[in-house]
Amino acid sequence: MSILKRLTEPKSLETMSPLGAVLVYGGLIVWSLVVLFPLYWIVITSLKLPIHVSAGPVYLPFIDFLPSLHAWEYIFVDLGNDTLRPYMNSIVVAFVSTALAMLIGSMAAYALSRLEFAPKFGSILLFILLGALMIVAVAGFGVPWWIAAVVALALFLLLARAAGRTMRASLGNGDILFWIISQRILPPVVAALPIYVMFQTIGLLDTRTALIATYTTVNLPIVVWLMYDFFVTIPKDLEESASLDGASRFAIFFGIVLPLARPGLVATSLLVLILAWNEYLLALFLSSANAQTMPVLVAAQNATRGPQWWYMSVLILLMILPVIFLTLLLQRFIAKGMLLGAVKG
Amino acid sequence: MAMTPSATERMVAAPPERESLQDWMDRQAGRMFILPAVILILGFSIFPLIASAYLALSRFKLAPGGYTLSYIGFLNFKKMFTGSQQFHLLGTFGTVSLLGWTIMGATIALFVWFFAHYVRHQRVTVVGLIGRTITAVTAIALSVLVATNLTDAGQLGTIGVTLFYVVCGVALQFAIGLGLALLCAKPIRGRSFFRVLFFVPLMVTPVGIAYTFRMLADTAVGPFAPLWHWLGYAQTSWSADAWSARFVVLIGDSWQWIPFIFIVLLAAVESQPRDEVEAAQLDGASGWQIFRDITWPSIAPVAATVVLIRTIEAFKIIDLPNVLTNGGPGIATESLTLHAFIEWRALNLGGSAAVAYVLLFLATITCVSFFNFVVKPMRGART
């Protein structure tokens, strides 16, 4: 709170010279135009008839040209279902995957911020070895994937017990955190092909489930990364006293810690939601007709007669509006959340 | 209701002989908290990583009733670096121009200084030396590649194009983002309005941005058509020239990502020590002096982190070049991700995986180097 208060307080010492004020406001207004103009152009293009677009630029509705709702009508009425399905897909996939990523990610971030982990180096090597063997068995020898998975898991559990006693070297929390974060460096295109094959094998290709699972995982590192910083700043006293009163870890986490971390939760989930809502490459790989999301639909608008700007503008606006609405609603939290994250560095 | 008395009893009574389910769950809570995340990440990135490696080393062929994968060793990579695909990934080479010599010279000088600084000021370790050597070799190799591409006869390959997006894009976005953050931190009217407004582009889908910028950049019917006409460019198209097409992609990408850098740096600028700034102002320090001596040192760690995050994301660019130019003219705007995607669409899955692996190595070496040699020292310097 004190930070916010300090920000909103008028700064009496700083008075700008007239020239300085002109420069500052000039800069701000120029950038406002840079931000607003493309958006303005989308809005008026969505109200133009084809003739208004192809004959040369017109700028002002009712003065330069007569606005028409034909594009909106086409998208909503004529193409009703073709628009609605990707829209519903986008909503379901973005919201469910964000919720899952927030839940799983903040649980992991909390555990990493409060407890000591020491995974044995030997077990990790063993796990990777068995994973590679499993892939070779499935791809090279045609073993059904679920048999290979069960055998590999059983072998791992058996051998990990034996190997764990002999190899003492282990990793720490910092290593786990860095490993999770490093997954964000992995370009999605590296993983896209095998994920495609994976979903094809288990028959989930072109379903929302596949997209939800993928987006959840891709955005997990961001959640863990940001939420870890928030949990570290929350004092431990409350949790300790609750623990003395007999509350379980789960009760402490869901009852005390999560409510305290609300600004962070809101800021992080908004960021993750935007990322999931706008994601393009993985949707392109993993969906064709049923699970198609809005970015793929928008990108596919390059018809043979050349792009039909008026329809496209409607679709783009349909994609932007809900996110802008949400952001305005939660704007208070974002400033606060970003602030906390940044102060931590 | 039946649960409550027994739970109270257990808490009051001596420890039970057999561990209850609740106690067991509590003891295992840490593992349960972290396991879902670890399993998901293992399933969706480690396994695909191994499978991708296997794919990169084999030839994919459609066969009756499915497909076959045959192991061919490093043939896919060899083809990209020396064979028929070479110009696509590495570009075409020419004799090095003055600009090329400058780039190479600057890179080599930078790394000579880098090693000298390391040997003189830090404890030299084997790991540290190996890490720095990998960084230096990669950077110098890339600078040689770019230098030989940037000639009359030369042309950037997809590695060069990706580097252009990453290096020029991040630099441009950082400069404008920092400028805006400094402007918005001034005591002005309507500050929160500008703040929310400047945040908006981040929320627009990149695909939408790509189409919007295609509209805006149209020299015949776009909003700036009169301007192009006046300048005599009405008949030419930016999408036919390699560099202008690259710059349009860069501008679209920057329009989207400047807000991200802006909002994080704004938060950092506003949390700088106010009393120091005020004291400096009373002493009559100029704006530039305040920035250099107070603001920059206090925001440098955040700046380094945000540049790192942005670099990580910049390596993966695909939406904009794909929609805006389809990678063209030729391959002039094709990023590595788009390259891999086009190979995949042509059913050259082995080649696609190999391109993806080149991107992975490049991104990993760059990001880990930046983290170790820039972000870490800057964080350390503050505390």
XYZ file of C-alpha atoms in Angstrom:
728
model
C 0.000 0.000 0.000
C 2.727 2.425 0.930
C 4.231 2.202 -2.545
C 0.932 3.023 -4.208
C 0.353 5.899 -1.840
C 3.771 7.302 -2.604
C 3.050 7.102 -6.304
C -0.240 8.941 -6.136
C 1.090 11.707 -3.917
C 1.755 14.956 -5.773
C 5.438 15.597 -6.159
C 5.893 19.103 -4.916
C 9.591 19.399 -5.621
C 9.397 18.482 -9.274
C 8.089 21.380 -11.298
C 8.586 21.265 -15.020
C 9.771 24.159 -17.117
C 7.330 25.174 -19.889
C 9.649 23.738 -22.531
C 9.968 20.492 -20.577
C 6.191 20.240 -20.243
C 5.744 20.738 -23.989
C 8.302 18.006 -24.713
C 6.788 15.569 -22.216
C 3.193 16.084 -23.337
C 4.296 16.123 -26.965
C 5.965 12.740 -26.534
C 2.986 11.266 -24.734
C 0.512 12.525 -27.326
C 2.617 11.326 -30.256
C 2.820 7.861 -28.740
C -0.910 7.882 -27.974
C -1.511 8.463 -31.667
C 0.871 5.636 -32.570
C -1.092 3.328 -30.278
C -4.558 4.544 -31.224
C -4.284 4.969 -34.980
C -4.014 1.257 -35.921
C -6.942 0.523 -33.593
C -8.966 3.363 -35.100
C -8.188 2.049 -38.568
C -9.473 -1.431 -37.652
C -12.703 0.046 -36.280
C -13.481 2.174 -39.325
C -12.416 -0.561 -41.751
C -14.952 -2.867 -40.143
C -17.606 -0.259 -41.060
C -16.526 0.175 -44.668
C -18.024 -1.251 -47.810
C -15.546 -2.974 -50.143
C -15.714 0.022 -52.463
C -14.500 2.335 -49.685
C -11.437 0.190 -49.144
C -10.399 -0.555 -52.707
C -10.814 2.925 -54.197
C -8.274 4.573 -51.910
C -8.138 5.614 -48.296
C -11.075 7.327 -46.593
C -10.682 8.427 -43.005
C -13.807 9.795 -41.363
C -17.161 8.020 -41.113
C -20.187 10.130 -42.147
C -17.862 12.701 -43.737
C -15.659 10.689 -46.090
C -17.938 7.698 -46.394
C -21.190 6.301 -45.088
C -20.531 3.566 -42.511
C -22.268 0.251 -43.013
C -22.739 -2.732 -40.755
C -22.577 -5.210 -43.620
C -19.343 -6.835 -42.410
C -20.692 -7.258 -38.881
C -23.868 -8.729 -40.296
C -21.906 -11.141 -42.490
C -19.760 -12.381 -39.612
C -22.595 -12.623 -37.084
C -25.538 -13.723 -39.226
C -24.302 -15.360 -42.415
C -21.284 -17.011 -40.852
C -22.857 -17.243 -37.377
C -21.773 -20.767 -36.518
C -18.414 -20.591 -38.255
C -17.487 -17.644 -36.061
C -19.134 -18.832 -32.891
C -17.341 -22.166 -32.716
C -13.773 -20.818 -32.829
C -14.835 -18.070 -30.459
C -16.203 -20.568 -27.950
C -13.084 -22.708 -28.446
C -10.869 -19.733 -27.722
C -12.835 -18.816 -24.616
C -12.912 -22.345 -23.219
C -9.278 -23.099 -24.026
C -7.926 -19.772 -22.742
C -9.903 -19.718 -19.503
C -9.578 -23.382 -18.560
C -5.873 -23.534 -19.372
C -5.254 -20.315 -17.432
C -7.107 -21.640 -14.403
C -5.190 -24.922 -14.524
C -1.838 -23.222 -15.054
C -2.529 -20.873 -12.139
C -3.514 -23.741 -9.832
C -0.684 -26.111 -10.713
C 1.878 -23.357 -11.117
C 1.188 -21.572 -7.862
C 1.179 -24.859 -5.970
C 4.621 -25.632 -7.361
C 5.848 -22.084 -6.750
C 4.628 -22.212 -3.153
C 6.280 -25.554 -2.504
C 9.542 -24.242 -3.965
C 9.383 -21.113 -1.825
C 8.712 -22.927 1.473
C 10.100 -26.454 1.376
C 13.459 -28.016 0.618
C 13.641 -30.391 -2.311
C 16.588 -32.588 -3.121
C 15.918 -34.791 -6.150
C 18.713 -37.305 -6.570
C 20.904 -36.784 -9.575
C 20.879 -40.516 -10.283
C 17.092 -40.690 -10.400
C 16.955 -37.865 -12.929
C 19.470 -39.550 -15.216
C 17.553 -42.798 -14.862
C 14.292 -41.071 -15.717
C 15.699 -39.496 -18.870
C 17.301 -42.793 -19.912
C 14.039 -44.702 -19.497
C 12.157 -41.954 -21.352
C 14.540 -42.217 -24.294
C 14.252 -46.013 -24.254
C 10.479 -45.707 -24.253
C 10.509 -43.444 -27.303
C 12.843 -45.802 -29.156
C 10.614 -48.753 -28.235
C 7.459 -47.002 -29.446
C 8.910 -45.379 -32.561
C 11.423 -48.059 -33.555
C 9.812 -51.343 -32.534
C 6.114 -50.540 -32.625
C 5.388 -51.245 -28.961
C 1.997 -49.718 -27.978
C 2.638 -46.459 -26.165
C 0.715 -47.272 -22.988
C 2.551 -50.560 -22.428
C 5.876 -48.789 -22.864
C 4.792 -46.032 -20.463
C 3.670 -48.460 -17.740
C 6.812 -50.598 -18.054
C 9.069 -47.531 -18.003
C 7.309 -46.089 -14.951
C 7.444 -49.393 -13.052
C 11.142 -49.813 -13.896
C 11.780 -46.244 -12.779
C 10.062 -46.702 -9.407
C 11.932 -49.955 -8.819
C 15.366 -48.759 -9.924
C 15.021 -45.321 -8.299
C 14.742 -46.997 -4.877
C 17.900 -48.979 -5.529
C 19.845 -46.179 -7.215
C 18.761 -43.587 -4.672
C 20.778 -45.359 -1.979
C 23.994 -45.470 -3.944
C 24.100 -41.994 -5.529
C 24.196 -39.197 -3.001
C 24.541 -36.168 -5.281
C 21.321 -34.173 -5.537
C 19.900 -30.931 -6.854
C 18.333 -28.091 -4.888
C 15.338 -25.774 -5.127
C 17.228 -23.227 -7.204
C 18.015 -25.880 -9.799
C 14.379 -26.970 -10.014
C 13.236 -23.373 -10.386
C 15.787 -22.718 -13.124
C 14.811 -25.939 -14.881
C 11.159 -24.924 -14.888
C 11.949 -21.420 -16.135
C 14.295 -22.728 -18.813
C 11.334 -24.477 -20.426
C 10.212 -21.083 -21.619
C 13.386 -20.809 -23.723
C 12.379 -23.978 -25.548
C 10.866 -22.777 -28.824
C 7.377 -24.301 -29.210
C 8.225 -25.402 -32.722
C 10.779 -27.884 -31.294
C 8.101 -29.571 -29.220
C 5.179 -29.093 -31.605
C 5.900 -32.085 -33.843
C 6.234 -34.715 -31.117
C 3.230 -33.229 -29.297
C 1.303 -33.558 -32.539
C 2.313 -37.207 -32.841
C 1.570 -37.752 -29.142
C -1.982 -36.458 -29.445
C -2.469 -38.344 -32.688
C -1.451 -41.576 -30.967
C -3.930 -41.157 -28.124
C -6.611 -39.814 -30.462
C -6.925 -36.323 -29.010
C -5.801 -34.350 -32.031
C -8.065 -31.430 -32.923
C -9.802 -31.390 -29.530
C -10.030 -28.656 -26.918
C -8.524 -31.050 -24.359
C -5.302 -31.235 -26.338
C -5.040 -27.463 -26.607
C -5.879 -26.953 -22.935
C -3.230 -29.438 -21.824
C -0.630 -27.889 -24.108
C -1.319 -24.265 -23.176
C -1.356 -25.134 -19.480
C 2.132 -26.562 -19.779
C 3.526 -23.820 -21.984
C 2.391 -21.121 -19.563
C 3.356 -22.985 -16.372
C 6.915 -21.570 -16.267
C 5.587 -17.995 -16.294
C 3.217 -18.722 -13.427
C 5.903 -20.442 -11.365
C 8.383 -17.663 -12.115
C 6.080 -14.773 -11.139
C 4.224 -16.442 -8.257
C 7.483 -17.593 -6.673
C 8.448 -13.932 -6.268
C 5.105 -13.150 -4.648
C 5.196 -16.057 -2.208
C 8.712 -15.180 -1.092
C 7.501 -11.722 -0.034
C 4.624 -13.091 2.090
C 5.682 -13.354 5.743
C 5.716 -16.867 7.192
C 4.328 -15.992 10.660
C 0.670 -16.465 9.751
C 1.341 -19.872 8.242
C 3.376 -20.993 11.230
C 0.679 -20.066 13.721
C -1.969 -21.774 11.580
C 0.234 -24.826 11.432
C 0.502 -24.857 15.235
C -3.297 -24.773 15.361
C -3.293 -28.013 13.398
C -4.122 -26.767 9.927
C -2.798 -28.947 7.121
C -0.515 -27.680 4.382
C -3.397 -27.761 1.914
C -5.655 -25.755 4.247
C -2.881 -23.211 4.825
C -2.199 -22.862 1.127
C -5.781 -22.461 -0.039
C -7.081 -20.665 3.042
C -4.285 -18.260 3.937
C -1.566 -17.985 1.309
C -3.630 -17.719 -1.861
C -5.908 -14.945 -0.563
C -2.829 -12.991 0.559
C -1.260 -13.313 -2.876
C -4.343 -12.034 -4.686
C -2.749 -9.050 -6.480
C -0.075 -11.349 -7.847
C -2.625 -13.971 -8.825
C -4.717 -11.456 -10.748
C -1.780 -9.851 -12.577
C -0.238 -13.216 -13.455
C -3.469 -14.810 -14.601
C -4.277 -11.841 -16.807
C -0.882 -12.138 -18.466
C -1.273 -15.886 -18.938
C -4.816 -15.430 -20.207
C -3.668 -12.964 -22.853
C -0.883 -15.326 -23.920
C -3.285 -18.269 -24.202
C -5.921 -16.166 -25.970
C -3.433 -14.977 -28.610
C -1.420 -18.173 -29.079
C -1.068 -19.100 -32.735
C 1.645 -21.608 -33.588
C 0.522 -24.512 -31.395
C -3.113 -23.971 -32.347
C -2.025 -24.125 -35.970
C -0.309 -27.475 -35.377
C -2.861 -29.080 -33.083
C -6.233 -28.037 -34.463
C -7.829 -28.240 -37.871
C -11.617 -27.850 -37.825
C -13.221 -28.751 -34.500
C -10.876 -27.102 -32.058
C -9.790 -24.188 -34.247
C -9.215 -21.034 -32.223
C -9.666 -17.385 -33.162
C -6.031 -16.556 -34.105
C -6.057 -19.418 -36.589
C -9.406 -18.267 -37.966
C -8.163 -14.705 -38.359
C -4.959 -15.850 -40.038
C -6.959 -18.013 -42.427
C -8.880 -15.006 -43.771
C -6.465 -14.445 -46.634
C -8.987 -15.522 -49.241
C -8.182 -16.202 -52.879
C -9.732 -12.877 -53.874
C -7.224 -11.133 -51.639
C -7.745 -10.299 -48.005
C -11.218 -9.007 -47.253
C -10.224 -6.301 -44.838
C -13.734 -5.471 -43.627
C -14.462 -9.010 -42.395
C -11.011 -9.351 -40.922
C -11.359 -6.126 -38.972
C -14.562 -7.414 -37.398
C -12.822 -10.619 -36.348
C -9.850 -8.742 -34.922
C -12.173 -6.466 -32.955
C -14.039 -9.507 -31.659
C -10.712 -10.791 -30.353
C -9.546 -7.533 -28.811
C -12.688 -6.337 -27.042
C -13.041 -8.935 -24.270
C -9.362 -8.689 -23.328
C -9.441 -4.897 -23.184
C -12.593 -5.029 -21.091
C -10.981 -7.478 -18.656
C -7.814 -5.414 -18.424
C -9.716 -2.217 -17.680
C -11.609 -4.101 -15.006
C -8.435 -5.413 -13.395
C -6.158 -2.499 -14.211
C -5.729 -1.618 -10.527
C -4.277 -5.042 -9.813
C -1.923 -5.023 -12.776
C -0.133 -1.863 -11.710
C 0.239 -3.287 -8.225
C 1.263 -6.740 -9.411
C 3.837 -5.439 -11.875
C 5.156 -3.151 -9.193
C 5.743 -5.950 -6.720
C 7.378 -8.128 -9.340
C 9.623 -5.338 -10.525
C 10.669 -4.229 -7.066
C 11.823 -7.774 -6.449
C 13.851 -7.637 -9.674
C -20.725 -34.073 11.743
C -19.438 -37.523 12.569
C -15.913 -36.518 11.555
C -15.539 -33.621 13.965
C -15.348 -35.394 17.346
C -12.869 -37.982 16.110
C -10.634 -35.320 14.645
C -10.607 -33.411 17.949
C -9.916 -36.620 19.863
C -6.933 -37.406 17.719
C -5.417 -34.010 18.264
C -5.776 -34.309 22.032
C -4.748 -37.938 22.337
C -1.198 -39.302 22.148
C 0.287 -39.945 18.686
C -1.579 -42.831 17.042
C 0.384 -45.986 16.233
C -0.699 -46.097 12.618
C -0.177 -43.007 10.495
C -3.527 -41.551 9.424
C -4.246 -40.607 5.837
C -4.247 -36.929 6.731
C -0.821 -37.077 8.345
C 0.587 -38.995 5.436
C -0.831 -36.444 3.031
C 0.631 -33.634 5.095
C 4.054 -35.236 5.105
C 3.895 -35.712 1.343
C 2.364 -32.254 0.750
C 5.525 -30.800 -0.760
C 5.791 -33.535 -3.346
C 2.094 -33.359 -4.142
C 2.342 -29.612 -4.641
C 5.163 -29.821 -7.109
C 4.472 -33.125 -8.847
C 1.692 -32.007 -11.251
C 3.892 -29.228 -12.623
C 6.912 -31.501 -12.990
C 4.919 -34.255 -14.702
C 3.305 -31.819 -17.149
C 6.581 -30.177 -18.053
C 8.308 -33.539 -18.404
C 5.510 -34.817 -20.607
C 5.281 -31.775 -22.820
C 8.855 -30.648 -23.115
C 11.406 -33.250 -22.104
C 9.842 -36.142 -23.998
C 9.132 -34.007 -27.066
C 12.714 -32.767 -26.842
C 14.065 -36.334 -26.980
C 11.561 -37.351 -29.644
C 12.476 -34.267 -31.649
C 16.153 -35.173 -31.478
C 15.320 -38.637 -32.772
C 13.255 -37.082 -35.566
C 16.031 -34.652 -36.509
C 18.345 -37.603 -37.061
C 15.995 -39.559 -39.276
C 14.173 -39.374 -42.565
C 10.398 -39.270 -42.487
C 8.569 -40.973 -45.326
C 4.890 -41.553 -45.919
C 4.256 -45.209 -46.562
C 1.106 -47.223 -47.260
C -0.871 -47.261 -44.021
C 1.263 -44.797 -42.123
C 4.841 -43.639 -42.210
C 8.375 -44.859 -41.766
C 11.259 -43.272 -39.915
C 14.737 -44.308 -40.930
C 17.829 -43.234 -39.028
C 20.215 -41.207 -41.191
C 22.574 -39.648 -38.659
C 23.450 -35.994 -39.061
C 22.456 -35.856 -42.734
C 19.633 -33.355 -42.105
C 22.049 -30.987 -40.389
C 24.747 -31.516 -43.004
C 22.281 -30.570 -45.730
C 21.456 -27.333 -43.965
C 25.003 -26.282 -43.248
C 26.813 -27.400 -46.397
C 24.334 -28.990 -48.767
C 21.344 -28.042 -50.862
C 19.577 -26.203 -48.036
C 22.587 -24.108 -47.078
C 21.449 -20.787 -48.545
C 18.115 -21.124 -46.753
C 19.550 -21.375 -43.258
C 22.858 -19.547 -43.541
C 22.166 -17.198 -46.436
C 24.488 -16.528 -49.337
C 27.968 -15.173 -48.830
C 29.976 -12.458 -50.531
C 33.239 -10.666 -49.910
C 33.082 -8.797 -46.638
C 32.326 -5.085 -46.882
C 33.455 -2.294 -44.581
C 30.274 -2.664 -42.482
C 30.950 -6.387 -42.203
C 34.554 -5.804 -41.009
C 33.233 -3.292 -38.465
C 30.703 -5.782 -37.065
C 33.299 -8.556 -36.848
C 35.942 -6.271 -35.382
C 33.568 -4.911 -32.746
C 32.430 -8.393 -31.731
C 35.986 -9.710 -31.438
C 37.124 -6.620 -29.503
C 34.149 -6.989 -27.146
C 35.053 -10.580 -26.346
C 38.760 -9.873 -25.915
C 37.733 -7.273 -23.319
C 35.251 -9.773 -21.850
C 37.985 -12.372 -21.264
C 40.488 -9.805 -20.029
C 37.956 -8.506 -17.516
C 37.230 -12.047 -16.350
C 40.867 -12.982 -15.850
C 41.711 -9.753 -14.042
C 38.689 -9.307 -11.782
C 37.266 -12.734 -11.010
C 38.396 -16.126 -9.847
C 39.026 -18.204 -12.960
C 37.366 -21.632 -12.951
C 37.234 -24.381 -15.562
C 33.434 -24.170 -15.872
C 33.532 -20.393 -16.122
C 36.183 -20.580 -18.818
C 34.274 -23.192 -20.843
C 31.031 -21.212 -20.577
C 32.713 -18.015 -21.713
C 34.413 -19.814 -24.585
C 31.085 -21.216 -25.826
C 29.527 -17.743 -25.645
C 32.442 -16.104 -27.440
C 32.709 -18.737 -30.178
C 28.962 -18.559 -30.880
C 28.903 -14.766 -30.943
C 31.948 -14.479 -33.204
C 30.643 -17.193 -35.550
C 27.319 -15.351 -35.813
C 29.051 -12.036 -36.448
C 31.134 -13.630 -39.229
C 27.949 -15.110 -40.698
C 26.138 -11.760 -40.635
C 29.212 -9.947 -41.997
C 29.447 -12.272 -45.004
C 25.680 -11.991 -45.564
C 25.642 -8.202 -45.542
C 27.298 -7.749 -48.928
C 26.145 -6.963 -52.437
C 26.190 -10.606 -53.422
C 25.093 -11.867 -50.036
C 21.685 -12.387 -48.525
C 20.539 -13.175 -44.975
C 19.491 -16.744 -44.258
C 16.848 -17.577 -41.666
C 19.449 -17.426 -38.876
C 20.398 -13.902 -39.928
C 16.763 -12.826 -40.184
C 15.963 -14.211 -36.735
C 18.993 -12.407 -35.296
C 17.796 -9.197 -36.935
C 14.399 -9.527 -35.236
C 15.990 -10.354 -31.894
C 18.833 -7.816 -31.799
C 17.297 -4.833 -33.597
C 13.800 -5.540 -32.296
C 14.762 -5.814 -28.637
C 17.059 -2.774 -28.858
C 14.379 -0.612 -30.478
C 11.680 -1.777 -28.086
C 13.890 -1.226 -25.068
C 14.840 2.292 -26.140
C 11.265 3.424 -26.792
C 9.870 1.536 -23.786
C 12.400 3.174 -21.470
C 11.681 6.607 -22.957
C 7.957 6.192 -22.426
C 8.463 4.933 -18.891
C 10.540 8.008 -18.047
C 7.892 10.292 -19.575
C 5.059 8.603 -17.701
C 6.920 8.798 -14.398
C 6.867 12.606 -14.575
C 4.272 14.454 -12.504
C 1.709 15.013 -15.237
C -2.025 15.135 -15.610
C -3.845 12.050 -16.862
C -1.000 9.752 -15.964
C -3.155 6.695 -15.372
C -4.934 7.316 -18.686
C -1.677 7.211 -20.656
C -0.571 4.224 -18.651
C -3.628 2.144 -19.548
C -3.620 3.355 -23.139
C 0.027 2.449 -23.694
C -0.664 -1.016 -22.331
C -3.333 -1.809 -24.934
C -1.232 -3.107 -27.899
C 0.021 -5.969 -25.757
C -3.524 -7.349 -25.704
C -4.038 -7.430 -29.459
C -3.454 -10.811 -31.019
C -0.212 -10.835 -33.084
C -2.098 -12.256 -36.045
C -4.452 -9.268 -35.884
C -1.483 -6.916 -35.669
C 0.015 -8.531 -38.738
C -3.127 -7.913 -40.796
C -3.549 -4.412 -39.413
C -0.022 -3.475 -40.400
C -0.568 -4.976 -43.824
C -3.506 -2.610 -44.199
C -1.590 0.360 -42.838
C 1.481 -0.280 -44.964
C -0.438 -0.624 -48.207
C 0.970 2.041 -50.528
C -2.123 2.151 -52.752
C -5.160 2.074 -50.452
C -3.683 2.353 -46.945
C -4.120 5.472 -44.814
C -0.680 6.771 -45.744
C -1.295 6.408 -49.494
C -1.361 10.190 -50.094
C 2.000 10.440 -48.374
C 3.515 7.667 -50.510
C 2.019 9.282 -53.576
C 3.564 12.605 -52.696
C 6.945 10.949 -52.094
C 6.671 9.118 -55.415
C 6.430 5.609 -53.935
C 2.798 4.932 -54.836
C 3.685 2.384 -57.494
C 6.234 0.435 -55.421
C 5.431 -2.098 -52.752
C 7.365 -2.477 -49.532
C 6.713 -6.209 -49.635
C 8.856 -6.585 -52.783
C 12.012 -5.296 -51.108
C 13.812 -7.443 -48.544
C 14.787 -4.719 -46.089
C 11.559 -2.753 -46.178
C 9.589 -5.979 -45.627
C 11.816 -6.822 -42.646
C 11.308 -3.357 -41.208
C 7.524 -3.585 -41.505
C 7.646 -6.875 -39.563
C 9.928 -5.233 -37.020
C 7.592 -2.246 -36.607
C 4.567 -4.482 -36.066
C 6.448 -6.579 -33.518
C 7.662 -3.456 -31.720
C 4.192 -1.920 -31.636
C 3.039 -4.976 -29.735
C 5.945 -5.453 -27.343
C 6.958 -1.915 -26.375
C 4.054 -1.855 -23.855
C 5.486 -4.852 -22.035
C 8.891 -3.252 -21.568
C 7.205 0.061 -20.796
C 5.003 -1.237 -17.979
C 7.774 -3.158 -16.223
C 10.293 -0.316 -16.501
C 7.653 2.172 -15.335
C 7.166 0.158 -12.169
C 10.931 0.103 -11.684
C 11.377 3.827 -12.322
C 8.651 4.639 -9.838
C 10.201 2.545 -7.114
C 13.566 4.309 -7.366
C 14.691 6.072 -4.186
C 12.665 9.293 -4.204
C 14.600 11.035 -1.423
C 17.840 10.679 -3.398
C 16.209 12.187 -6.486
C 14.854 15.095 -4.475
C 18.172 15.692 -2.766
C 19.919 15.709 -6.143
C 17.379 18.171 -7.495
C 17.951 20.502 -4.565
C 21.668 20.344 -5.318
C 20.866 21.436 -8.864
C 21.685 18.220 -10.720
C 20.552 18.080 -14.346
C 18.015 15.570 -15.624
C 20.719 13.589 -17.378
C 22.880 13.428 -14.223
C 19.923 12.190 -12.171
C 19.184 9.535 -14.769
C 22.806 8.379 -14.991
C 23.620 8.341 -11.287
C 20.314 7.481 -9.590
C 17.631 6.193 -11.934
C 19.703 3.894 -14.128
C 21.567 2.097 -11.316
C 18.268 1.459 -9.538
C 16.440 0.104 -12.593
C 19.345 -1.747 -14.240
C 18.576 -5.176 -12.714
C 14.935 -4.967 -13.780
C 15.998 -3.700 -17.196
C 18.328 -6.680 -17.640
C 15.569 -9.098 -16.629
C 12.993 -7.595 -18.957
C 15.458 -7.649 -21.861
C 16.113 -11.315 -21.123
C 12.388 -12.152 -21.132
C 11.890 -10.228 -24.333
C 14.888 -11.941 -25.982
C 13.518 -15.362 -25.082
C 10.187 -14.522 -26.708
C 11.729 -12.746 -29.707
C 13.501 -15.909 -30.832
C 10.115 -17.580 -31.362
C 8.604 -14.984 -33.708
C 6.327 -16.549 -36.334
C 2.855 -14.941 -36.466
C 3.942 -11.616 -37.922
C 6.212 -12.756 -40.774
C 3.845 -15.597 -41.605
C 0.757 -13.416 -42.008
C 2.395 -10.151 -43.021
C 4.708 -11.420 -45.754
C 4.470 -15.204 -45.725
C 8.221 -15.147 -45.199
C 8.807 -13.311 -48.479
C 10.018 -11.769 -50.671
C 11.911 -15.024 -51.189
C 12.993 -15.919 -47.675
C 13.802 -12.344 -46.644
C 11.499 -12.220 -43.608
C 11.463 -15.913 -42.720
C 12.340 -16.548 -39.082
C 13.695 -19.903 -37.894
C 10.322 -20.885 -36.445
C 8.589 -20.095 -39.720
C 11.333 -22.001 -41.563
C 10.658 -25.069 -39.415
C 6.921 -24.691 -39.920
C 7.235 -24.466 -43.710
C 9.437 -27.581 -43.748
C 6.831 -29.354 -41.657
C 4.078 -28.351 -44.054
C 6.175 -29.794 -46.895
C 6.271 -33.067 -44.908
C 10.036 -32.826 -44.482
C 9.681 -33.653 -40.793
C 13.330 -34.557 -40.235
C 14.471 -31.279 -41.770
C 11.875 -29.380 -39.753
C 13.096 -30.912 -36.500
C 16.691 -30.128 -37.462
C 15.851 -26.443 -38.046
C 14.010 -26.393 -34.735
C 17.117 -27.798 -33.054
C 19.323 -25.095 -34.559
C 16.907 -22.544 -33.102
C 16.975 -24.314 -29.749
C 20.776 -24.213 -29.563
C 20.936 -20.605 -30.632
C 18.232 -19.454 -28.215
C 19.623 -21.461 -25.307
C 23.219 -20.280 -25.728
C 22.123 -16.663 -26.138
C 19.698 -16.621 -23.223
C 21.889 -18.568 -20.802
C 24.875 -16.356 -21.693
C 22.829 -13.217 -21.222
C 21.526 -14.497 -17.903
C 24.959 -15.480 -16.587
C 27.026 -12.571 -17.860
C 24.561 -9.658 -17.761
C 21.543 -10.330 -15.535
C 23.382 -12.036 -12.674
C 26.181 -9.442 -12.281
C 23.625 -6.612 -12.412
C 21.491 -8.209 -9.724
C 24.548 -8.894 -7.649
C 25.777 -5.318 -7.972
C 22.631 -3.968 -6.378
C 22.507 -6.078 -3.247
